[in-house]
Short mmCIF file of C-alpha atoms in Angstrom, two decimals:
data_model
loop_
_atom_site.label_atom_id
_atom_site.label_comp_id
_atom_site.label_asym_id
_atom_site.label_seq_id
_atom_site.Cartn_x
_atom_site.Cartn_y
_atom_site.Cartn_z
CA UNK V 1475 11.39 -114.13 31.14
CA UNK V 1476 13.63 -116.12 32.48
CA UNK V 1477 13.27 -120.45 33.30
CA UNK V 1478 15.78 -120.20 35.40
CA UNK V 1479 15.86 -118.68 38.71
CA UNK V 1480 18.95 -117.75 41.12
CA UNK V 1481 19.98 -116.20 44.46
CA UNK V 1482 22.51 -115.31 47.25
CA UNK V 1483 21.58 -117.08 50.51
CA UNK V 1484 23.38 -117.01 53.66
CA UNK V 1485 22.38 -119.83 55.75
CA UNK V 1486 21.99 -119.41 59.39
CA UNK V 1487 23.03 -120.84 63.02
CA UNK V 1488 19.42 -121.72 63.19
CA UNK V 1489 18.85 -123.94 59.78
CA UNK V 1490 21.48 -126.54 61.77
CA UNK V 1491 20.98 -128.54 64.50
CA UNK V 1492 22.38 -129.06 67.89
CA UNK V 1493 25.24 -131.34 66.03
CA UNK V 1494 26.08 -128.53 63.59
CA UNK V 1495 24.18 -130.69 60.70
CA UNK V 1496 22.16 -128.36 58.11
CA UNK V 1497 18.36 -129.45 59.40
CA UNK V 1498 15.93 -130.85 57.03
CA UNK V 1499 13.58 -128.47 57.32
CA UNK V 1500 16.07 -125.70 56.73
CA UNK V 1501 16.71 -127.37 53.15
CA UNK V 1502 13.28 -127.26 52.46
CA UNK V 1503 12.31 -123.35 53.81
CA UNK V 1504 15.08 -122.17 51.19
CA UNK V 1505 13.88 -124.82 48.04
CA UNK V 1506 10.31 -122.91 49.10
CA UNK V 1507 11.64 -119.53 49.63
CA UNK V 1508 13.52 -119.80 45.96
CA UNK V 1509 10.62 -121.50 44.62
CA UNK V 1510 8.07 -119.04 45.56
CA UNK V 1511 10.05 -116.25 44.55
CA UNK V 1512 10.01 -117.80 40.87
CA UNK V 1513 6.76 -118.23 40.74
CA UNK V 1514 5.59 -114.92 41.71
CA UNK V 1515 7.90 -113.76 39.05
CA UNK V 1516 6.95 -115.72 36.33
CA UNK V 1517 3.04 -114.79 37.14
CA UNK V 1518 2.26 -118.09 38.51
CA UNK V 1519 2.22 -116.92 42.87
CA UNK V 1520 0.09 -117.45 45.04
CA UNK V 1521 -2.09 -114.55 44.40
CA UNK V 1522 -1.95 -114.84 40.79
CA UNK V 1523 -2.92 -118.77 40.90
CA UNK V 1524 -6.25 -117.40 43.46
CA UNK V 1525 -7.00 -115.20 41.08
CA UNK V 1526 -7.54 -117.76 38.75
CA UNK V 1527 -9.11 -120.19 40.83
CA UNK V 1528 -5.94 -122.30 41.47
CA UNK V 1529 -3.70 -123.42 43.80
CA UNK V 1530 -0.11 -124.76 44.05
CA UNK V 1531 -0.22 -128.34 45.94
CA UNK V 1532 2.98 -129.76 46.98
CA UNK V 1533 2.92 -133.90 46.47
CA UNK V 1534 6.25 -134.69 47.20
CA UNK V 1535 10.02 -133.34 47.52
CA UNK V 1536 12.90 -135.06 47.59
CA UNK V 1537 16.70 -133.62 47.90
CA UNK V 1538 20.46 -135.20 47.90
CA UNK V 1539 23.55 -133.62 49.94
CA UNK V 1540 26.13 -133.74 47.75
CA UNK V 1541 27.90 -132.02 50.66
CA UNK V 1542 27.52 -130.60 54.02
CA UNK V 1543 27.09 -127.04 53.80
CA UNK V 1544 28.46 -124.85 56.72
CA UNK V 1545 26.88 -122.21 59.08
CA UNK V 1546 26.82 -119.04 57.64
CA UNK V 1547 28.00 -120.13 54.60
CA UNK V 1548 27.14 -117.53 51.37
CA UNK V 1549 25.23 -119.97 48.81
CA UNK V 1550 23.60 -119.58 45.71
CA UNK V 1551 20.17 -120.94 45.72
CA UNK V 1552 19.05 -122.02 41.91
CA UNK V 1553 15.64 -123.43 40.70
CA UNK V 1554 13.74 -124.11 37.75
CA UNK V 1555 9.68 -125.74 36.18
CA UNK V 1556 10.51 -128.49 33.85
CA UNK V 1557 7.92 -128.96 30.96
CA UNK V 1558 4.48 -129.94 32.43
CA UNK V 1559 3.62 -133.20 32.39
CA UNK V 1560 -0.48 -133.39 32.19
CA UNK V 1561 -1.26 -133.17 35.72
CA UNK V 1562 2.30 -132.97 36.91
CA UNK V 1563 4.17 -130.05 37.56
CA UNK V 1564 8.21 -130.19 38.80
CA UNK V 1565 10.69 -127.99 39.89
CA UNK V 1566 14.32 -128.49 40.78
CA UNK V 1567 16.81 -127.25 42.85
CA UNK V 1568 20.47 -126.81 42.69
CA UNK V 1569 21.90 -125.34 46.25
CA UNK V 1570 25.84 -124.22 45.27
CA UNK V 1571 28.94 -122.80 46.77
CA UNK V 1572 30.05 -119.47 45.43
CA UNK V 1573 32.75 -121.51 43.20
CA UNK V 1574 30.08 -123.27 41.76
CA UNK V 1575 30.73 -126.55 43.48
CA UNK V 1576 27.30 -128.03 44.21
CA UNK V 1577 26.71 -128.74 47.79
CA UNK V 1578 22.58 -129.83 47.59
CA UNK V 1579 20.55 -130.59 44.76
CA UNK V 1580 16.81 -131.24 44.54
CA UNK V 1581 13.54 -131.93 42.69
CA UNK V 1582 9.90 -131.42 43.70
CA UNK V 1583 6.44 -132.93 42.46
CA UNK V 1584 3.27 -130.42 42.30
CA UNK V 1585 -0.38 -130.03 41.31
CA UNK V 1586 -2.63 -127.94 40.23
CA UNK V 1587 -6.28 -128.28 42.15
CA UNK V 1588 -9.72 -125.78 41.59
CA UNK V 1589 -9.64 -123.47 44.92
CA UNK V 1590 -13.28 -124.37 45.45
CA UNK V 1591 -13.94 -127.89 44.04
CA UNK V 1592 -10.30 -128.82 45.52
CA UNK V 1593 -9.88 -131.64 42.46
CA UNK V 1594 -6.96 -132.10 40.13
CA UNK V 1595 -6.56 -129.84 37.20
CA UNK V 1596 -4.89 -129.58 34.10
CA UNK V 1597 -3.82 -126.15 32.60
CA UNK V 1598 -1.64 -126.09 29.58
CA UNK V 1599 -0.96 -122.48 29.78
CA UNK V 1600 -0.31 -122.30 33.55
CA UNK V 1601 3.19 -120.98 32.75
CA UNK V 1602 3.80 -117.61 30.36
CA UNK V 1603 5.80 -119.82 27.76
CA UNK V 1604 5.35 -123.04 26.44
CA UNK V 1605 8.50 -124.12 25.50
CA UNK V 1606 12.24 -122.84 26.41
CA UNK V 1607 12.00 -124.57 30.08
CA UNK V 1608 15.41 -125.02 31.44
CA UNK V 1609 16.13 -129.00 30.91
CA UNK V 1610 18.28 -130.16 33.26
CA UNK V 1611 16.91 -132.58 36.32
CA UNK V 1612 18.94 -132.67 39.23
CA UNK V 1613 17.80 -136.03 40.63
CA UNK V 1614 16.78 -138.71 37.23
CA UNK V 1615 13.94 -140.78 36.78
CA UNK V 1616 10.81 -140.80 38.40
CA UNK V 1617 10.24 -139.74 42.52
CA UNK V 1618 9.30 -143.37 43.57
CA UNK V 1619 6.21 -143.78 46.56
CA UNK V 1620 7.65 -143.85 50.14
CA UNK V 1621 6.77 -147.77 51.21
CA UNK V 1622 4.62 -147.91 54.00
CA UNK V 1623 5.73 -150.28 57.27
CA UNK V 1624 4.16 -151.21 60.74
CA UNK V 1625 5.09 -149.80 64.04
CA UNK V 1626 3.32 -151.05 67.38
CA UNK V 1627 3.51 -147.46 69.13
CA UNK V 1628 3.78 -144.14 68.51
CA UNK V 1629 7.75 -142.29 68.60
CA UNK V 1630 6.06 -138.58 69.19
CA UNK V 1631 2.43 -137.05 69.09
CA UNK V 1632 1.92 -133.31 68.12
CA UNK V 1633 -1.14 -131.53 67.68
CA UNK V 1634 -0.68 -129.20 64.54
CA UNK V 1635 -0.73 -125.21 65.64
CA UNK V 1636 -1.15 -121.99 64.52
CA UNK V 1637 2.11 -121.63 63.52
CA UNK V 1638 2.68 -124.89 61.42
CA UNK V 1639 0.38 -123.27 58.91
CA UNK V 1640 0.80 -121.57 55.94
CA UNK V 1641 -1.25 -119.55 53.22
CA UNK V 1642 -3.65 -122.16 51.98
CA UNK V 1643 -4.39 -123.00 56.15
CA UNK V 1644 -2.56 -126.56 56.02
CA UNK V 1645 0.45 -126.90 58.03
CA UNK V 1646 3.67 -125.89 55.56
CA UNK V 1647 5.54 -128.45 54.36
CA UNK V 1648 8.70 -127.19 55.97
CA UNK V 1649 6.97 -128.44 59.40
CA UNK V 1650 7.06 -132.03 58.80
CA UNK V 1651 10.58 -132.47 59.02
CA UNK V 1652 10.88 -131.13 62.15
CA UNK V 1653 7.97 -133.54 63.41
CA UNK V 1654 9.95 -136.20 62.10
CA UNK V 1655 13.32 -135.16 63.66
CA UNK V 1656 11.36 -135.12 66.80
CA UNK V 1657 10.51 -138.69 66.74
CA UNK V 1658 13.65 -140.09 65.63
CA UNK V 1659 15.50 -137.92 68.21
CA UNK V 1660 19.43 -138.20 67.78
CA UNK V 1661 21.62 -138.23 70.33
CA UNK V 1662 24.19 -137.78 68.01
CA UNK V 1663 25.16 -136.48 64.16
CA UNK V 1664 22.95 -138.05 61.74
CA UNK V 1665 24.24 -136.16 58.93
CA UNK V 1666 21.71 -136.89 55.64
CA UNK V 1667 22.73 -137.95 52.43
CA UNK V 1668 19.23 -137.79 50.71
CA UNK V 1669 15.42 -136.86 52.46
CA UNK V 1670 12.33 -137.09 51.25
CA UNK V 1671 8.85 -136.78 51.47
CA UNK V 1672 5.44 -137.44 50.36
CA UNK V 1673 2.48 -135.47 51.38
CA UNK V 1674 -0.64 -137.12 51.21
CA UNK V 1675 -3.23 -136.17 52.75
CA UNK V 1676 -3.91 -131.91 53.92
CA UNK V 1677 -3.10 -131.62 57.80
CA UNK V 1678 -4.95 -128.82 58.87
CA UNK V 1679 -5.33 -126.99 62.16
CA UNK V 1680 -5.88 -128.85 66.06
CA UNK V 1681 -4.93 -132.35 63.49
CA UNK V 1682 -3.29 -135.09 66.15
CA UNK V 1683 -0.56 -136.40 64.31
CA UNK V 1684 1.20 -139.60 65.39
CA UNK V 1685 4.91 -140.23 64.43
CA UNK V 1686 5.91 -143.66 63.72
CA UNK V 1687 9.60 -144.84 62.50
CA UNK V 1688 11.38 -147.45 61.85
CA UNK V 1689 15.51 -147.69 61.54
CA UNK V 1690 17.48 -149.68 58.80
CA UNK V 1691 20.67 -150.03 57.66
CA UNK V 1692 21.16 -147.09 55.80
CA UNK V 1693 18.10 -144.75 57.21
CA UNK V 1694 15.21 -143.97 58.74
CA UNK V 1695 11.57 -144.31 57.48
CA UNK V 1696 9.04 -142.55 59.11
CA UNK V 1697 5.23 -141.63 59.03
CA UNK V 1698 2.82 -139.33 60.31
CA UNK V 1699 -0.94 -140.73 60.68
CA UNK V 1700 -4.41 -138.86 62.26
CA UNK V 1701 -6.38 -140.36 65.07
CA UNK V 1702 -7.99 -142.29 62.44
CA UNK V 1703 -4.95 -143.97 61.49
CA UNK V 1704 -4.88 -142.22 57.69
CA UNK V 1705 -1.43 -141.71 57.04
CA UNK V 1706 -1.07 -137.89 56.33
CA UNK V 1707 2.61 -137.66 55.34
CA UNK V 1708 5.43 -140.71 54.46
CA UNK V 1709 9.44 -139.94 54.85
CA UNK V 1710 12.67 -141.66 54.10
CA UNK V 1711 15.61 -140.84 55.48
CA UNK V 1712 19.19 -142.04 54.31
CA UNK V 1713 22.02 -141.45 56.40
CA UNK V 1714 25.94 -141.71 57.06
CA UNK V 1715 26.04 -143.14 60.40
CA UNK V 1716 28.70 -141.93 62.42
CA UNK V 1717 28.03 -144.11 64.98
CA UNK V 1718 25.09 -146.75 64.55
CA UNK V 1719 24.98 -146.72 68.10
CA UNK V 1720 24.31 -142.94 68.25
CA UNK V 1721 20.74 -142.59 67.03
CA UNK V 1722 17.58 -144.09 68.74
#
């Protein structure tokens, strides 16, 4: 069985934006198309986890353009568990040119909670080996807490829809990029050079989310809170600026 995973992509007009850079949220569909595809073949899917009274919670993902990849462009899309960590589960990514030359490289944080009592769970045989996991990490050390800040008013409000969600009936985390895009709102190329988020708390269906951000020198951070002022989801953006003038 094999640890590590791999694919042809071919990205599309659609995963860039309006200034031909590769969207956030486009990143994160393929590390969760790739990663889902991996799962299900290693026996550890979605419907194999519900069978066993588990599911796959995403904590926090975090990826690096080494650089920009191009509309249309053919990639190949690789990904890989490291060795569980007691109530930690990560993945990484590795987004390459068909030379090889690495273009966007990733890792992602996960848990493991009971379907019914929705609490953290360890399960040292969760994966069909226990040792033979592919060893490399793509970004080193430890995927540090987003900071938190204060903002006096909301950038963008959006009530989360039918289509935000996904299988477990939270809105995917693919959707939250886009949310924050939408309150940052370029008016020019804000091409990244790393993204990341945490996801804290679930956002479910009809959920009022209000975006907050606030601009630095080298990104954006940015924040997503109910009407109770929980904050649901944290980002940080780092950016090259084309223009420091060209972004809100």
């Amino acid at each position: 069985m094999d640890t590590l995973w791999k694919r042809e992509y071919t990205l599309r007009g659609s995963d860039f934006d309006r200034y031909n850079c590769i969207k956030p949220a486009a990143v994160l569909d393929l590390f969760q198309d790739a990663a889902a595809q991996h799962a299900q073949e290693l026996g550890v899917g979605f419907e194999d986890m519900l069978r066993r009274g588990y599911l796959w919670v995403l904590t926090r993902v975090k990826f690096k353009i080494l650089k920009a990849p191009k509309s249309y462009q053919r990639v190949i899309a690789k990904t890989w568990p490291l060795a569980p960590n007691r109530l930690n589960y990560r993945r990484e990514y590795c987004v390459e040119d068909l030379n090889g030359e690495r273009l966007i490289i990733g890792s992602s944080e996960w848990v493991v909670i009971d379907n019914v009592k929705r609490r953290f769970l360890s399960v040292p045989d969760l994966y069909p080996f226990s040792s033979g996991f592919y060893p490399e990490v793509m970004l080193e050390g430890k995927l540090c807490k987003i900071k938190d800040f204060t903002a006096a008013e909301p950038a963008y409000t959006v009530d989360a829809g039918f289509c935000d969600l996904d299988l477990n009936g939270h809105v995917n985390n693919t959707k939250y990029a886009n949310y924050v895009l939408n309150a940052i709102h370029p008016t020019g190329p804000l091409p990244l050079k790393t993204f990341q988020i945490d996801y804290r708390k679930e956002v479910v269906l009809g959920t009022r989310l209000h975006l907050f951000y606030e601009k630095g020198e080298s990104g954006f951070l940015a924040k997503g809170q109910n009407q109770n002022g929980e904050i649901m989801f944290a980002c940080r953006l780092e950016c090259d600026f084309v223009n420091p003038g060209s972004t809100n």
